[in-house]
Amino acid sequence: METIREEEYKNKLVSRLNRAEGQIRGIRNMVEKDVYCDDILNQISAVQAALDSVGKMILESHIRGCVVRDIQAGREEIIDELMGTIGRMMK
């Protein structure tokens, strides 16, 4: 399946993902330079929070768009898919 996203929304997502990608590169550099463990762990926590934020944005969009559309079309199996997705996100 495919989801069409508005350009502004897509740009927000890409911008946040680019930031997270930069943070990950920074973490790799910290490891290579033998930076103090606690500092690295703090950066890892920041990247996880950034990815969680992107995940929440996409989940909300998915529920408001794809899930609502499928339920209105009588495709209630989308609920099982959504529950599986939420379960994986909560691990």
Short mmCIF file of C-alpha atoms in Angstrom, two decimals:
data_model
loop_
_atom_site.label_atom_id
_atom_site.label_comp_id
_atom_site.label_asym_id
_atom_site.label_seq_id
_atom_site.Cartn_x
_atom_site.Cartn_y
_atom_site.Cartn_z
CA MET A 1 0.00 0.00 0.00
CA GLU A 2 1.00 3.58 -0.48
CA THR A 3 0.26 6.71 1.50
CA ILE A 4 0.25 10.13 -0.10
CA ARG A 5 1.56 12.76 2.32
CA GLU A 6 1.28 16.53 1.98
CA GLU A 7 4.61 18.15 1.11
CA GLU A 8 4.78 20.28 4.27
CA TYR A 9 4.12 17.26 6.50
CA LYS A 10 6.62 15.15 4.56
CA ASN A 11 9.24 17.89 4.88
CA LYS A 12 8.71 17.97 8.68
CA LEU A 13 9.22 14.22 8.89
CA VAL A 14 12.31 14.28 6.68
CA SER A 15 13.77 17.17 8.69
CA ARG A 16 13.31 15.30 11.98
CA LEU A 17 14.77 12.12 10.48
CA ASN A 18 17.76 14.04 9.12
CA ARG A 19 18.37 15.43 12.61
CA ALA A 20 18.20 11.94 14.12
CA GLU A 21 20.56 10.65 11.44
CA GLY A 22 23.02 13.40 12.33
CA GLN A 23 22.74 12.50 16.00
CA ILE A 24 23.50 8.85 15.18
CA ARG A 25 26.60 9.88 13.24
CA GLY A 26 27.58 11.97 16.25
CA ILE A 27 27.20 8.95 18.52
CA ARG A 28 29.41 6.89 16.22
CA ASN A 29 32.05 9.63 16.38
CA MET A 30 31.76 9.71 20.17
CA VAL A 31 32.40 5.96 20.31
CA GLU A 32 35.36 6.28 17.96
CA LYS A 33 36.82 9.06 20.15
CA ASP A 34 36.29 7.10 23.39
CA VAL A 35 33.94 9.71 24.84
CA TYR A 36 32.64 9.07 28.38
CA CYS A 37 29.92 6.38 28.42
CA ASP A 38 27.29 8.50 30.17
CA ASP A 39 27.59 11.19 27.50
CA ILE A 40 27.06 8.59 24.77
CA LEU A 41 24.07 7.12 26.60
CA ASN A 42 22.51 10.59 26.87
CA GLN A 43 22.86 11.03 23.12
CA ILE A 44 21.35 7.61 22.48
CA SER A 45 18.40 8.61 24.65
CA ALA A 46 17.97 11.80 22.62
CA VAL A 47 17.94 9.85 19.33
CA GLN A 48 15.38 7.40 20.71
CA ALA A 49 13.16 10.32 21.77
CA ALA A 50 13.50 11.89 18.31
CA LEU A 51 12.53 8.63 16.59
CA ASP A 52 9.64 8.14 19.01
CA SER A 53 8.41 11.62 18.10
CA VAL A 54 8.50 10.80 14.37
CA GLY A 55 6.75 7.49 15.07
CA LYS A 56 3.96 9.26 16.96
CA MET A 57 3.49 11.74 14.12
CA ILE A 58 3.20 8.95 11.57
CA LEU A 59 0.95 6.87 13.84
CA GLU A 60 -1.44 9.80 14.28
CA SER A 61 -1.50 10.41 10.55
CA HIS A 62 -2.08 6.70 9.93
CA ILE A 63 -5.01 6.57 12.35
CA ARG A 64 -6.62 9.79 11.11
CA GLY A 65 -6.14 8.86 7.45
CA CYS A 66 -5.59 5.24 6.51
CA VAL A 67 -7.39 3.61 9.44
CA VAL A 68 -10.45 5.86 9.28
CA ARG A 69 -10.65 5.40 5.49
CA ASP A 70 -10.44 1.61 5.75
CA ILE A 71 -13.02 1.39 8.55
CA GLN A 72 -15.41 3.59 6.57
CA ALA A 73 -14.88 1.26 3.60
CA GLY A 74 -15.77 -1.74 5.77
CA ARG A 75 -12.21 -3.10 6.01
CA GLU A 76 -12.16 -3.65 9.74
CA GLU A 77 -9.09 -5.91 9.55
CA ILE A 78 -7.15 -2.63 9.68
CA ILE A 79 -7.83 -2.64 13.43
CA ASP A 80 -5.85 -5.87 13.86
CA GLU A 81 -3.02 -4.39 11.81
CA LEU A 82 -3.08 -1.22 13.91
CA MET A 83 -3.05 -3.17 17.17
CA GLY A 84 -0.02 -5.14 15.96
CA THR A 85 1.76 -1.93 15.02
CA ILE A 86 1.03 -0.32 18.38
CA GLY A 87 2.23 -3.46 20.15
CA ARG A 88 5.54 -3.34 18.28
CA MET A 89 5.95 0.38 19.02
CA MET A 90 5.45 -0.18 22.74
CA LYS A 91 8.27 -2.73 23.12
#
